[in-house]
Amino acid sequence: MSGTLILNASYEPLAVVSMRRAMLLVLNGKASVVEAGQGWMHSRTSRYEVPSVVLLQHYVRVPMRPVPISRRAVLQRYGYRCAYCRGYGDTLDHVVPRSRGGGHSWSNVVVACRRCNHKKADRLLAEIGWRLPFEPTEPAPTPQARAGLWSVRHPEWAAYLGRGEPELLAG
Ligand SMILES: [Zn+2]
């Protein structure tokens, strides 16, 4: 039960909602199912195929606001990869530590593994001879990024997310 992808009437990905909520949109005529998922939902009188992707009947205008920085968004943007040793990481690191005046912004926050995070502590990279292999930047406010769709959770979503995958930094 990992949700239903909602597409705007323009076929742009908009959000992921619970299957129940998606089903209500469909039953109320506000959306149509474009990809069925696996399984069924039952009401008292009938059963419905669970929707995996639904399309809104009417276009919803979405303001192009920047992508909010959150723990999950940062981890997903960098694919849970430590910026320093490139291994698996699940903590956030402020490149310039907050105690040294670094901000909590896309240009100063990367993923670090626990080990690197602990080793770096509240020091500057120059002080320990470390380098970042890339420049941390704010992600482009694509519909995918704004909807928090950093990864394809279902194979059948891939076609609708297009090349909206975040540019995972090489290396
Ligand atoms: Zn590391």
Coordinates of C-alpha atoms and ligand atoms in Angstrom, one line a residue:
M1 CA 0.0 0.0 0.0
S2 CA 2.4 2.7 -1.1
G3 CA 0.1 5.2 -2.7
T4 CA -1.3 6.3 -6.0
L5 CA 0.4 8.8 -8.3
I6 CA -1.8 11.7 -9.2
L7 CA -1.2 13.3 -12.6
N8 CA -2.4 16.7 -13.5
A9 CA -4.7 17.0 -16.5
S10 CA -1.5 17.9 -18.4
Y11 CA 0.0 14.5 -17.4
E12 CA 2.6 16.1 -15.2
P13 CA 3.1 14.3 -11.9
L14 CA 1.5 16.2 -9.1
A15 CA 1.6 14.2 -5.9
V16 CA 1.3 10.8 -4.3
V17 CA -1.8 10.2 -2.2
S18 CA -3.2 7.2 -0.4
M19 CA -5.1 4.7 -2.6
R20 CA -8.2 5.4 -0.7
R21 CA -8.1 9.1 -1.5
A22 CA -7.3 8.4 -5.1
M23 CA -10.3 6.1 -5.3
L24 CA -12.5 8.8 -3.9
L25 CA -11.3 11.2 -6.7
V26 CA -12.2 8.5 -9.2
L27 CA -15.6 7.7 -7.7
N28 CA -16.5 11.4 -7.5
G29 CA -15.6 11.8 -11.2
K30 CA -12.6 14.1 -10.5
A31 CA -10.1 11.7 -11.9
S32 CA -9.8 8.6 -14.1
V33 CA -7.6 5.6 -13.6
V34 CA -4.8 5.3 -16.2
E35 CA -2.9 2.5 -14.5
A36 CA -4.4 -0.1 -12.2
G37 CA -2.3 -1.4 -9.4
Q38 CA -2.4 -4.8 -7.8
G39 CA -5.3 -5.8 -5.7
W40 CA -8.8 -4.7 -5.0
M41 CA -10.7 -2.3 -2.7
H42 CA -14.1 -3.3 -1.5
S43 CA -17.1 -1.3 -0.7
R44 CA -20.3 -2.7 0.7
T45 CA -21.7 -3.4 -2.7
S46 CA -18.8 -3.6 -5.1
R47 CA -15.1 -4.0 -5.6
Y48 CA -12.7 -1.9 -7.4
E49 CA -9.3 -2.4 -8.8
V50 CA -6.9 -0.2 -6.8
P51 CA -5.5 2.7 -8.8
S52 CA -1.8 3.0 -9.3
V53 CA -1.9 6.2 -11.5
V54 CA -4.9 8.5 -11.9
L55 CA -5.3 11.5 -14.1
L56 CA -7.2 14.6 -12.9
Q57 CA -10.0 15.7 -15.2
H58 CA -9.3 19.4 -14.7
Y59 CA -5.9 21.1 -14.7
V60 CA -4.7 22.3 -11.3
R61 CA -2.4 25.3 -11.4
V62 CA 0.6 24.7 -9.2
P63 CA 2.8 27.7 -8.2
M64 CA 6.5 27.2 -9.2
R65 CA 7.8 27.5 -5.7
P66 CA 11.2 26.2 -4.7
V67 CA 11.6 22.7 -3.4
P68 CA 11.4 22.8 0.4
I69 CA 14.5 21.4 2.1
S70 CA 13.7 18.5 4.4
R71 CA 15.6 15.5 5.6
R72 CA 13.8 13.2 3.3
A73 CA 14.2 15.5 0.3
V74 CA 18.0 15.8 0.8
L75 CA 18.4 12.0 1.4
Q76 CA 16.5 11.2 -1.8
R77 CA 18.1 13.9 -3.9
Y78 CA 21.5 12.4 -3.2
G79 CA 20.3 8.8 -3.2
Y80 CA 21.3 8.1 0.4
R81 CA 24.9 8.4 -0.6
C82 CA 27.6 9.9 1.7
A83 CA 29.1 13.0 0.0
Y84 CA 32.5 12.2 1.5
C85 CA 33.1 8.5 1.2
R86 CA 30.3 7.8 -1.3
G87 CA 29.0 4.9 0.8
Y88 CA 25.5 4.6 2.2
G89 CA 24.5 7.6 4.3
D90 CA 21.4 8.4 6.2
T91 CA 22.4 11.5 8.1
L92 CA 22.5 15.2 7.0
D93 CA 25.7 17.2 7.2
H94 CA 26.0 20.9 7.1
V95 CA 29.1 21.5 5.0
V96 CA 29.9 24.6 6.9
P97 CA 28.7 23.6 10.4
R98 CA 25.8 25.6 11.8
S99 CA 28.0 26.4 14.8
R100 CA 30.4 28.1 12.3
G101 CA 27.7 30.1 10.6
G102 CA 26.6 27.6 8.0
G103 CA 23.0 27.8 6.9
H104 CA 20.3 25.1 6.6
S105 CA 20.0 25.5 2.8
W106 CA 20.3 23.4 -0.3
S107 CA 23.7 24.9 -0.9
N108 CA 25.1 23.8 2.5
V109 CA 23.4 20.5 3.2
V110 CA 24.6 17.1 2.0
V111 CA 24.2 13.5 3.0
A112 CA 26.8 11.9 5.2
C113 CA 27.2 8.5 6.6
R114 CA 27.4 8.3 10.4
R115 CA 31.1 7.6 10.4
C116 CA 32.0 10.6 8.2
N117 CA 29.6 12.8 10.1
H118 CA 31.1 11.9 13.4
K119 CA 34.7 12.3 12.0
K120 CA 33.9 15.7 10.5
A121 CA 32.1 16.9 13.6
D122 CA 31.9 20.7 13.6
R123 CA 35.0 21.4 11.5
L124 CA 35.4 23.0 8.1
L125 CA 36.5 20.7 5.2
A126 CA 39.7 22.7 4.8
E127 CA 40.6 22.0 8.4
I128 CA 40.6 18.2 7.9
G129 CA 41.7 18.2 4.3
W130 CA 38.4 16.9 2.9
R131 CA 36.8 18.0 -0.4
L132 CA 33.3 17.8 -1.7
P133 CA 33.2 16.1 -5.1
F134 CA 30.3 18.4 -6.2
E135 CA 28.8 21.7 -5.5
P136 CA 25.5 21.3 -3.4
T137 CA 22.8 23.2 -5.1
E138 CA 19.1 23.8 -4.8
P139 CA 17.2 21.3 -7.0
A140 CA 15.2 22.7 -10.0
P141 CA 11.5 23.1 -9.0
T142 CA 10.3 20.4 -11.4
P143 CA 6.8 19.0 -10.8
Q144 CA 8.5 15.8 -9.7
A145 CA 10.8 17.4 -7.2
R146 CA 8.0 19.6 -5.8
A147 CA 5.8 16.5 -5.4
G148 CA 8.6 14.7 -3.6
L149 CA 8.9 12.1 -6.3
W150 CA 12.6 11.6 -6.2
S151 CA 12.4 8.0 -7.0
V152 CA 10.2 5.7 -9.0
R153 CA 8.4 3.6 -6.4
H154 CA 6.4 1.5 -8.9
P155 CA 7.7 0.4 -12.3
E156 CA 4.4 1.5 -13.9
W157 CA 5.1 5.1 -12.8
A158 CA 8.3 5.4 -14.7
A159 CA 6.6 6.4 -18.0
Y160 CA 4.8 9.3 -16.2
L161 CA 7.8 10.6 -14.3
G162 CA 9.7 10.8 -17.6
R163 CA 13.1 12.1 -17.1
G164 CA 12.0 13.9 -14.0
E165 CA 14.4 11.9 -11.9
P166 CA 16.7 14.3 -10.1
E167 CA 20.1 14.6 -11.6
L168 CA 21.8 12.3 -9.2
L169 CA 25.3 13.6 -8.9
A170 CA 27.8 11.4 -10.7
G171 CA 30.8 9.9 -8.9
Ligands
ZN1 ZN 30.9 8.6 4.6

